[in-house]
Coordinates of C-alpha atoms in Angstrom, one line a residue:
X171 CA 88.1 90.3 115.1
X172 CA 89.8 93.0 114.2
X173 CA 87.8 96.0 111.9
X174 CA 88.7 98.5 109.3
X175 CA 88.3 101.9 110.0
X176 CA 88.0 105.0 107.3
X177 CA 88.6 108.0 108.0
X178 CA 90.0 111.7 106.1
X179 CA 93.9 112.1 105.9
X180 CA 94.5 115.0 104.4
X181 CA 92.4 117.7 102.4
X182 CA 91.9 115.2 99.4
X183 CA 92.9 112.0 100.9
X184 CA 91.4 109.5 102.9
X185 CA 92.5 106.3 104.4
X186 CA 91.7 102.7 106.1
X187 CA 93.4 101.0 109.0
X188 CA 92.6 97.4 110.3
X189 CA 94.7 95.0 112.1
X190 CA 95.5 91.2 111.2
X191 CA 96.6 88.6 113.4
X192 CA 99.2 85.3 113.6
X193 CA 97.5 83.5 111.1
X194 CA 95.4 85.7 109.4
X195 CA 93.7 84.9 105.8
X196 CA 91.9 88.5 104.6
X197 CA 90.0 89.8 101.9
X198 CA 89.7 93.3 101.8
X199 CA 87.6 95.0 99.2
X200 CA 86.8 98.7 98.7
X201 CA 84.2 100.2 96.1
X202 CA 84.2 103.5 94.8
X203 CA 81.3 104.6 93.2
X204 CA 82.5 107.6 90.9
X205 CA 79.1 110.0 89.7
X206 CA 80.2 110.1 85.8
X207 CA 79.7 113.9 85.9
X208 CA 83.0 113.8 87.7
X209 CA 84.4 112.5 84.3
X210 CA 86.5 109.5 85.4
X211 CA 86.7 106.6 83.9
X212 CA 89.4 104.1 82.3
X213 CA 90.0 106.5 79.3
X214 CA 90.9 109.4 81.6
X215 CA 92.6 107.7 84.7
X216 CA 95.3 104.8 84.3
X217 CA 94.6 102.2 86.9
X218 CA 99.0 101.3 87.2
X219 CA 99.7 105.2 87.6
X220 CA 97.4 105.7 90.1
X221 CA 98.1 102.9 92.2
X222 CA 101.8 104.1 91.7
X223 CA 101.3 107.7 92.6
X224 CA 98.2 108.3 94.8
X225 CA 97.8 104.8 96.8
X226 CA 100.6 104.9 99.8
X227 CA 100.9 102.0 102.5
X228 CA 102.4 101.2 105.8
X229 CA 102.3 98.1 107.6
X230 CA 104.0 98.1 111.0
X231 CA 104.2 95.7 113.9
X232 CA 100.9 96.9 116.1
X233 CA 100.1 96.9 119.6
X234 CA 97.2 97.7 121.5
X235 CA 98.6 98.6 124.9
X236 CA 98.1 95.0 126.0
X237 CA 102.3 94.3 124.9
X238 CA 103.5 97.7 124.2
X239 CA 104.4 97.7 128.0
X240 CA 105.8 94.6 127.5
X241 CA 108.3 96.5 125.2
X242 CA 108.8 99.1 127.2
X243 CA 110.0 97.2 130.2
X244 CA 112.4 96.1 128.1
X245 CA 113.4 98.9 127.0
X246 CA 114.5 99.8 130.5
X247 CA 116.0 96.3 131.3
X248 CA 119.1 97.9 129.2
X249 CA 121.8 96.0 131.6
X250 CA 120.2 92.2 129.9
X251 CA 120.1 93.1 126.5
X252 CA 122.7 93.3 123.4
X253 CA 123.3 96.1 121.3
X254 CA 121.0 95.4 118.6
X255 CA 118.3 94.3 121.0
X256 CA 118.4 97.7 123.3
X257 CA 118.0 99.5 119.6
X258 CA 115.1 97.5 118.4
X259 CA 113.1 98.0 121.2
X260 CA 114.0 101.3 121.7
X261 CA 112.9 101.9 118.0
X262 CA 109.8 100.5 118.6
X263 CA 108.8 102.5 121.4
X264 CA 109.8 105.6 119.1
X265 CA 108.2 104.7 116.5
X266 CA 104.6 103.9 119.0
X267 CA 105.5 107.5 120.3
X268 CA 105.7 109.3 116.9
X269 CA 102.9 107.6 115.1
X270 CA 100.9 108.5 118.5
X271 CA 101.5 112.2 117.8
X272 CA 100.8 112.5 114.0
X273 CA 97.7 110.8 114.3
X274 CA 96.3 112.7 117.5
X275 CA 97.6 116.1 116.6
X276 CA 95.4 115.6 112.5
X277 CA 92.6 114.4 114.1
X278 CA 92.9 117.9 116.5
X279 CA 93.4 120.0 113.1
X280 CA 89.7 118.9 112.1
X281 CA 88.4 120.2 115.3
X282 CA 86.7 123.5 114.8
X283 CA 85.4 124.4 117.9
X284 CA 87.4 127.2 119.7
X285 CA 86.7 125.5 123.5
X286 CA 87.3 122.0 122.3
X287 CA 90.4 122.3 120.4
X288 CA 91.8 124.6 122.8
X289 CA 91.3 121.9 125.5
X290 CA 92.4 119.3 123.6
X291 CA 95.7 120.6 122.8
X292 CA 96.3 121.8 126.0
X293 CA 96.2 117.9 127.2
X294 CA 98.0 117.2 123.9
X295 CA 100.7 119.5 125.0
X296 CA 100.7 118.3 129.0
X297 CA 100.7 114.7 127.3
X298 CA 103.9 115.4 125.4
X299 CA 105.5 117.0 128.0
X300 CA 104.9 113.6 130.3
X301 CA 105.9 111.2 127.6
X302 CA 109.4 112.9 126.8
X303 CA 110.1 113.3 130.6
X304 CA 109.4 109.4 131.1
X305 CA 111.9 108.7 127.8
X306 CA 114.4 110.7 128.9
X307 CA 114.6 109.1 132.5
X308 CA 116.3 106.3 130.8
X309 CA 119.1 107.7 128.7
X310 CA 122.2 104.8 128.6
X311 CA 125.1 105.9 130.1
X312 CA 126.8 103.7 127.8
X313 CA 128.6 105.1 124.9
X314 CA 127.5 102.3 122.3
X315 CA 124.0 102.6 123.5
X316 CA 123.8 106.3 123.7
X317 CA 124.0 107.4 120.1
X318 CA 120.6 105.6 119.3
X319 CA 119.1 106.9 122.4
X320 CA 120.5 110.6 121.0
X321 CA 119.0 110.0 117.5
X322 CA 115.5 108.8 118.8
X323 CA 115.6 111.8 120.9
X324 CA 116.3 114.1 118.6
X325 CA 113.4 113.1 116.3
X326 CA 110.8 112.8 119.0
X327 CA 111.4 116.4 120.3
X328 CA 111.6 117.6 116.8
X329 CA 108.8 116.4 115.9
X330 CA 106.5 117.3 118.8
X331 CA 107.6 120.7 118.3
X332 CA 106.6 120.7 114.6
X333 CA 103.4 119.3 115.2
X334 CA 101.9 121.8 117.5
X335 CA 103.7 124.7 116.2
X336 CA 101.5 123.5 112.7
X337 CA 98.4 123.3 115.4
X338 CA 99.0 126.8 116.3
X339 CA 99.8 128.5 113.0
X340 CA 96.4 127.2 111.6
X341 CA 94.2 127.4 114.9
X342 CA 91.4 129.4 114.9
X343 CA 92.0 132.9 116.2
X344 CA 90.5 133.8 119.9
X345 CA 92.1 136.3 122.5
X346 CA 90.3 134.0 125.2
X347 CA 92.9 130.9 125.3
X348 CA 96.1 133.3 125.3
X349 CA 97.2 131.4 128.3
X350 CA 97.1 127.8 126.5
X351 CA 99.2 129.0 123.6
X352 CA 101.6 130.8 125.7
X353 CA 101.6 127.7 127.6
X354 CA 102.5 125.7 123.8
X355 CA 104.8 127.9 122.4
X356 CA 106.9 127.6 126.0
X357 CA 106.4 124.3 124.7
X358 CA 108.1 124.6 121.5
X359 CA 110.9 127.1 122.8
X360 CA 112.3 124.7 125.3
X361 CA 112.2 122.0 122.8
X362 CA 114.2 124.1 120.6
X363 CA 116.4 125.1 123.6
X364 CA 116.7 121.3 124.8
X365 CA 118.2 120.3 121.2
X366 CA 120.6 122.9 121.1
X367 CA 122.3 122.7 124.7
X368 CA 122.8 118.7 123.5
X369 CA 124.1 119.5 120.5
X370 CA 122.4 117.6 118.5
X371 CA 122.5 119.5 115.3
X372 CA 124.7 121.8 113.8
X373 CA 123.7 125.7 113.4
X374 CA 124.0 125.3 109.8
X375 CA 121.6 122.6 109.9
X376 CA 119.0 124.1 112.2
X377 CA 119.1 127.4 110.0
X378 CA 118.7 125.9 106.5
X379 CA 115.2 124.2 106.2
X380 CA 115.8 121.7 103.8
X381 CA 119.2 120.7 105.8
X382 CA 116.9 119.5 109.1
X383 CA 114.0 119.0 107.2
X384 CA 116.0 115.9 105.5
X385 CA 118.2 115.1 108.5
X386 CA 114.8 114.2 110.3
X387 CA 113.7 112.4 107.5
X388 CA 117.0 110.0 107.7
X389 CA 116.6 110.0 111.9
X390 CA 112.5 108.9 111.0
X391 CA 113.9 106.3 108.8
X392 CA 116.6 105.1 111.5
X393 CA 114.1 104.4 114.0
X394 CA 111.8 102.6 111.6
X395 CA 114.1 99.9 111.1
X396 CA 112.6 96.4 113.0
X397 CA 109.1 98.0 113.1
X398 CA 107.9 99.3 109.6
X399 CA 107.6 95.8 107.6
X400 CA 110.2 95.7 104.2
X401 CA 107.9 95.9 101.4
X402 CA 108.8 93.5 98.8
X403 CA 106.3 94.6 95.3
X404 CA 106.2 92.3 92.5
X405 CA 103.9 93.1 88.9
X406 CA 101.8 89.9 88.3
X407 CA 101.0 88.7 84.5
X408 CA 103.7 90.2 82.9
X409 CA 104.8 87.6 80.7
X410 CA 100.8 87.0 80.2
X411 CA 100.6 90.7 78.3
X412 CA 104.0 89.8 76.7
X413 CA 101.5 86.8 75.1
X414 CA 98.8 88.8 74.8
X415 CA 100.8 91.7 72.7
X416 CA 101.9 88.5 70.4
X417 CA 98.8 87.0 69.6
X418 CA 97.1 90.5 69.1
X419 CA 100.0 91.7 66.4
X420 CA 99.5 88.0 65.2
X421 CA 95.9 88.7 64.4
X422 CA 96.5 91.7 63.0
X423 CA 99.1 89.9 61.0
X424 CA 97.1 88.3 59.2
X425 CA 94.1 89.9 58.2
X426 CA 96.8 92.8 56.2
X427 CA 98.6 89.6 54.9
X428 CA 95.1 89.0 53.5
X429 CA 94.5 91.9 52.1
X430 CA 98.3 92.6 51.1
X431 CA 97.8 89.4 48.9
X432 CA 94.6 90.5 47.6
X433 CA 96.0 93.8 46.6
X434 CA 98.5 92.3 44.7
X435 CA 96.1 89.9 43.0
X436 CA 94.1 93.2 42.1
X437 CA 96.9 95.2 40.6
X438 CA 99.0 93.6 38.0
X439 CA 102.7 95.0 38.6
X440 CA 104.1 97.2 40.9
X441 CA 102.5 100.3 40.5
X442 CA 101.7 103.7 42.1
X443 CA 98.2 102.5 42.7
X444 CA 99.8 98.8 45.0
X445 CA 102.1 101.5 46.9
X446 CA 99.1 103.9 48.1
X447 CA 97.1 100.8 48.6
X448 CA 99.7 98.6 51.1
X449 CA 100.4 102.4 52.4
X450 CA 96.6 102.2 53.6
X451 CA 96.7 98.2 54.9
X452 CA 100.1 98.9 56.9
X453 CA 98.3 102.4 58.5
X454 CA 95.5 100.7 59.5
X455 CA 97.3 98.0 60.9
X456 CA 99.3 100.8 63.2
X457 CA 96.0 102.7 64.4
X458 CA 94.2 99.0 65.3
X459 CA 96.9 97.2 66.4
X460 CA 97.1 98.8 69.9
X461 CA 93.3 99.0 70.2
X462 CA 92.9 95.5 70.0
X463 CA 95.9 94.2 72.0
X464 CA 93.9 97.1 75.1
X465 CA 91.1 95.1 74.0
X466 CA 92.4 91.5 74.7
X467 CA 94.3 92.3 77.7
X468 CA 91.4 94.5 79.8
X469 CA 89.6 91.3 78.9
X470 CA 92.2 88.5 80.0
X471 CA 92.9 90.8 83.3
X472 CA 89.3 91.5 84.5
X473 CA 89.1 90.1 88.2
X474 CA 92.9 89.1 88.2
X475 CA 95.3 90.4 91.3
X476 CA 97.2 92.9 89.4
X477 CA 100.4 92.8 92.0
X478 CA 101.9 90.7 94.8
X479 CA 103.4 92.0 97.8
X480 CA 105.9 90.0 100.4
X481 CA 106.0 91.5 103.7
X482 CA 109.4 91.0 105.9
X483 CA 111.2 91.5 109.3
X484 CA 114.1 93.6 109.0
X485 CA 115.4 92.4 111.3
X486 CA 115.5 88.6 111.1
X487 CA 114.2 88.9 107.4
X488 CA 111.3 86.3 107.8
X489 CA 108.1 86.9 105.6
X490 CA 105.8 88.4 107.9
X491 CA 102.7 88.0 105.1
X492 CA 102.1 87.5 101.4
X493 CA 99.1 89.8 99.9
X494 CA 97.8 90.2 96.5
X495 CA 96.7 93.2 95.3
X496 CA 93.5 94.2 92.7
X497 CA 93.1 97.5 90.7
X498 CA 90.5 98.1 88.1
X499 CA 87.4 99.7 86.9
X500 CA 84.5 97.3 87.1
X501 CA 80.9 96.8 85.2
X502 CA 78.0 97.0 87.3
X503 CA 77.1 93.5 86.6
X504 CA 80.3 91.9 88.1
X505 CA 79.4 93.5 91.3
X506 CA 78.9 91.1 94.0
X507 CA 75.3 90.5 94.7
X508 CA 75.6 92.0 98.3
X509 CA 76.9 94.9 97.2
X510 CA 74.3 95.8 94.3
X511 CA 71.2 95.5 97.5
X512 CA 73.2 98.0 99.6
X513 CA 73.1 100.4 96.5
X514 CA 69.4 100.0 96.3
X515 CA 69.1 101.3 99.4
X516 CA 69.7 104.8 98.4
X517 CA 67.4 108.1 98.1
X518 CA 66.2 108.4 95.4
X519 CA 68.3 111.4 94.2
X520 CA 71.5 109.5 94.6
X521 CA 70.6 106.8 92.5
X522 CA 72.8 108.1 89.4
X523 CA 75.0 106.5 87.0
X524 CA 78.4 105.8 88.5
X525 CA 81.9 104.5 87.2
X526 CA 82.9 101.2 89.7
X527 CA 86.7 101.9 90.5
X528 CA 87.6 98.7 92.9
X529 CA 90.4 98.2 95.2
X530 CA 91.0 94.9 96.7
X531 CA 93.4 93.0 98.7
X532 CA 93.9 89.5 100.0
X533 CA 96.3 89.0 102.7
X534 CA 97.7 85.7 104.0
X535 CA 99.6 86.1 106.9
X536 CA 102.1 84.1 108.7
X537 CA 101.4 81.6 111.6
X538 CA 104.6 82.7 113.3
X539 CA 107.8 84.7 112.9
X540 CA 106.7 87.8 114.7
X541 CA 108.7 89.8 116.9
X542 CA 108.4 88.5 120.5
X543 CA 106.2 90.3 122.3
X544 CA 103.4 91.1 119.2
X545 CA 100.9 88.9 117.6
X546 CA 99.6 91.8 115.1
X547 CA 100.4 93.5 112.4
X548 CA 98.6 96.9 111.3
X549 CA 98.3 97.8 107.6
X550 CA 97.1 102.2 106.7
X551 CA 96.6 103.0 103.4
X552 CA 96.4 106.2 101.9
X553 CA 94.1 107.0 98.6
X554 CA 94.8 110.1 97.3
X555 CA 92.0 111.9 95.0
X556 CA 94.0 114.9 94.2
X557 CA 93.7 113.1 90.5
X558 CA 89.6 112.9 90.9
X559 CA 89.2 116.4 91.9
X560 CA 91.2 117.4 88.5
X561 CA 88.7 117.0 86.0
X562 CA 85.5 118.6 88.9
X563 CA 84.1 121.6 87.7
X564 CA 84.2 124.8 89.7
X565 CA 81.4 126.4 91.2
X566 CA 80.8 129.1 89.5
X567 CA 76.8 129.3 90.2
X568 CA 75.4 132.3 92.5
X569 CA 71.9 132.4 94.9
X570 CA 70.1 135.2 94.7
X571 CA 68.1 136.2 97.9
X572 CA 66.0 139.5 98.3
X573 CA 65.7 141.1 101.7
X574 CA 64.3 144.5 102.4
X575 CA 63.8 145.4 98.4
X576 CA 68.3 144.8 98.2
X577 CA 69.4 142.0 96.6
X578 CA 72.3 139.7 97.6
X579 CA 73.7 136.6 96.2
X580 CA 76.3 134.1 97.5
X581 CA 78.4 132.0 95.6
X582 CA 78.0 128.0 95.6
X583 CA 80.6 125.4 94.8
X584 CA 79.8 122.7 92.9
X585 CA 79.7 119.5 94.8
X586 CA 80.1 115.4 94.2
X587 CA 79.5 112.4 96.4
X588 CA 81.3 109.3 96.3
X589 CA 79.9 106.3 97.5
X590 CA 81.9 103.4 98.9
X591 CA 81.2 100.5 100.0
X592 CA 84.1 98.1 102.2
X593 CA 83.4 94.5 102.1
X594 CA 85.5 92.4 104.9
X595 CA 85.8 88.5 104.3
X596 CA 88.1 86.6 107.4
X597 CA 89.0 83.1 106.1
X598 CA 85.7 81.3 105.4
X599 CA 83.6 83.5 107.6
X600 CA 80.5 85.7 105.9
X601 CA 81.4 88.9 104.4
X602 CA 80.8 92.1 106.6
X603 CA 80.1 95.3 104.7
X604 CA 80.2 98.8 105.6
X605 CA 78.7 101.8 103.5
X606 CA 80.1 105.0 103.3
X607 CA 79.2 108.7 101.7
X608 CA 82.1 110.6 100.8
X609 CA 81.0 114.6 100.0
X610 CA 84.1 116.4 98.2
X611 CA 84.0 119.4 95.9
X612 CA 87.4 120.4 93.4
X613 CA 89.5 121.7 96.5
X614 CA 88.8 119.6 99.5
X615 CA 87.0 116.5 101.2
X616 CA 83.9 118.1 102.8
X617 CA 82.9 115.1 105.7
X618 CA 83.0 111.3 105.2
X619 CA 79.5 109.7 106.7
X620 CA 78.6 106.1 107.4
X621 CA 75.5 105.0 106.6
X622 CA 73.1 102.5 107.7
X623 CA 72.4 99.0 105.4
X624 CA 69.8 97.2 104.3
X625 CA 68.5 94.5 106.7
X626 CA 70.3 91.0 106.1
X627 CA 73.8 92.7 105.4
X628 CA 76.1 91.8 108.4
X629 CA 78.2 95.2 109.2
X630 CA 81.0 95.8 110.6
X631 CA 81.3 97.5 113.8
X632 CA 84.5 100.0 114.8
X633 CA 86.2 99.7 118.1
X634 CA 84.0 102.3 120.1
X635 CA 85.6 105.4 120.7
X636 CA 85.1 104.5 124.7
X637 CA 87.0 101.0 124.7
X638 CA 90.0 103.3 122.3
X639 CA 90.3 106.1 125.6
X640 CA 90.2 102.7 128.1
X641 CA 93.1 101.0 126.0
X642 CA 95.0 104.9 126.2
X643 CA 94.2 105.0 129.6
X644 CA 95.1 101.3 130.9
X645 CA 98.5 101.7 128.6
X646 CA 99.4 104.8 130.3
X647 CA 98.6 103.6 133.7
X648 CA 100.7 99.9 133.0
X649 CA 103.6 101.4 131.6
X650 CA 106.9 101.2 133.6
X651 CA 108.1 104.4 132.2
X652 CA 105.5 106.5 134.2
X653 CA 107.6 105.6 137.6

């Protein structure tokens, strides 16, 4: 069974992966446990603009290495295939190649020892260098086929070339590995030379940033087509808030027709004294009016999916899966019973009052339909807290030390810790938990730690880090492009 891993993006971002198979029924379930110090809660972060603006998915067709050579003998079967066929598969060994790249060369940018990341991006480098030879042994000779070929290429060198030029320009500095970045920036230069004796863009385009920068954006986009899943998202219980907006202003209704007709009743006539009076009735009924239709609906929508989402082929435009989505700020009390023992098992420092922000999903997914040659789909999403680290404090406490009668101090930064727990349900099966500790001060992510759970909770165990260099390995020693 397939597991869900979490790990940082970015500086204030972290993400999850998992797989789901043919057949798949999924509940995912993620639980961040907010310190209130860090001052959010449903009064100072909307739930909807924060799903719209810091939560970012992809879900792709997946392959472990056990089909992706599958593909790529296809790929070089060019002579038995159509058109459209040639430029799916050849999109879907791009897009494998590009994705490949990204998520090596961030996990390299965390390194920060000199001899380690040095080495590393020295095989990164050789490993780049050995991919795009093996791609470019099998460039059509066909017209028709050769423009896709051209804009796959394009991208692929491009983008190797911007992502260990950004490895460079933020490595850390040592005269001792001159040699390996000699070695990358040779690298980059005959990338940069390869594109231009092709032609493949124009010298006003390679001169103006924002002119490539897009164009690689549309090529990115071109060779996502058949492998990157059409998202179809839908807003659930809208016509539900539509009723629950009715019956609140309904309510209000009439309580100030009450009082309107016991105003009147009160005063004889119309007089200045009835004006300021209904002037009061109809202001309170603006300033409660909204409170209580919040009121009613955070009620009604407690534990309700708050979108739907259709996943489809673009190609053949069959729904790959259907998944509902769940948003919200909970009470301690709703928390599953599982999940409230794992907190208990915290030091005793930790054990502070926290807002529960929830983020859940439930994915159903198709018993058939897939492209020929894959029998999983892999979901990545993306939680931004850019919008948590707004309202942290910044350190602006010093230590004092004495040493030798001087005194020194050293400034501290103020930091938080998230807690957050992932639950996994698969069909009917037990729940599997995992417990993380998530360190973050107002600028950056510090380090995301796993730790240990109470006995009785099943947990959930990654793929090794072993059995991930044996599925690298065995794919590159299997693929038909290494020949």
């Amino acid at each position: 069974m397939s597991k869900v891993k979490i790990k940082q993006e970015e500086s204030l971002s972290i993400k999850f992966i998992h797989q789901m198979e043919l057949g798949d029924n999924r509940r995912l379930d993620l639980y961040f446990f907010l310190p209130k110090e860090m001052g959010i809660n449903p009064q100072s972060l909307n739930e909807e603009e924060y799903y719209h603006s810091s939560i970012t998915g992809r879900r792709s067709y997946y392959s472990s290495g056990l089909h992706l050579p599958l593909v790529q003998s296809r790929f070089v079967s060019q002579k038995k295939r159509t058109v459209d066929e040639f430029r799916l598969y050849l999109n879907l060994f791009a897009y494998q190649f590009a994705v490949a790249i990204e998520t090596d060369s961030k996990e390299l940018a965390q390194v920060e020892d000199l001899e380690t990341f040095y080495g590393s991006l020295f095989e990164l480098s050789e490993q780049v260098v050995n991919l795009l030879k093996r791609f470019r042994r099998n460039e059509p000779s066909d017209e028709k086929w050769k423009s896709y070929f051209e804009n796959a290429d394009n991208y692929l060198s491009w983008l190797c070339e911007q992502r260990l030029l950004k490895l460079l320009a933020h490595a850390p500095r040592s005269s001792d590995f001159t040699e390996i970045t000699d070695k990358v920036v040779a690298l980059c230069r005959a990338e940069a030379q390869y594109r231009e004796d092709h032609n493949y863009n124009s010298t006003q385009t390679i001169k103006d940033p924002n002119r490539i920068a897009n164009k690689m954006l549309l090529l990115r986009r071109l060779i996502q087509q058949g492998v990157v899943l059409k998202e179809e998202l839908k807003t659930l219980g809208v016509g539900l808030k539509k009723m629950t907006t009715g019956i609140a202003t309904g309510m209000v209704m009439l309580v100030v027709s009450a009082l309107i007709i016991k105003a009147q009743g009160f005063f004889s006539g119309l007089t200045i004294a009835l004006v300021l009076t209904l002037a009061v009735i109809y202001g309170f009924r603006e300033i409660f009016k909204d409170d209580i239709r919040n009121a009613m609906w955070r009620i009604i929508q407690r534990g309700r999916p708050r979108w739907s989402r259709i996943l489809r082929d673009t190609t053949s435009k069959n729904t790959i899966a259907r998944q509902l989505v769940w948003l919200e700020f909970m009470r301690k009390k709703e928390l599953p019973e599982a999940v409230s023992k794992i907190l208990t098992k915290r030091h005793s420092q930790n054990k502070i009052d926290a807002e529960i922000f929830h983020y859940g999903i439930h994915t159903r997914v198709s018993q058939k339909d897939f492209l020929a040659g894959y029998s999983r789909i892999q979901e990545q999403v993306n939680f931004s807290f850019v919008p948590f680290a707004r309202n942290l404090e910044r350190g602006k406490a010093k230590i004092y030390k004495e040493q030798d009668g001087k005194i020194s101090n050293d400034s501290v930064e103020r930091r938080y810790q998230v807690n957050l727990i992932v639950a996994l349900r698969e069909g009917k099966q037990a729940s599997q938990y995992a417990r993380y500790k998530i360190t973050m001060n107002r600028s950056a992510i510090i380090e995301i730690t796993e730790s240990d759970l109470p006995s009785g909770i099943e947990s959930m165990e990654e793929l090794p880090f072993q059995e991930e260099l044996k599925v690298k390995e065995e794919l590159k020693a299997t693929s038909p492009l290494s020949e």
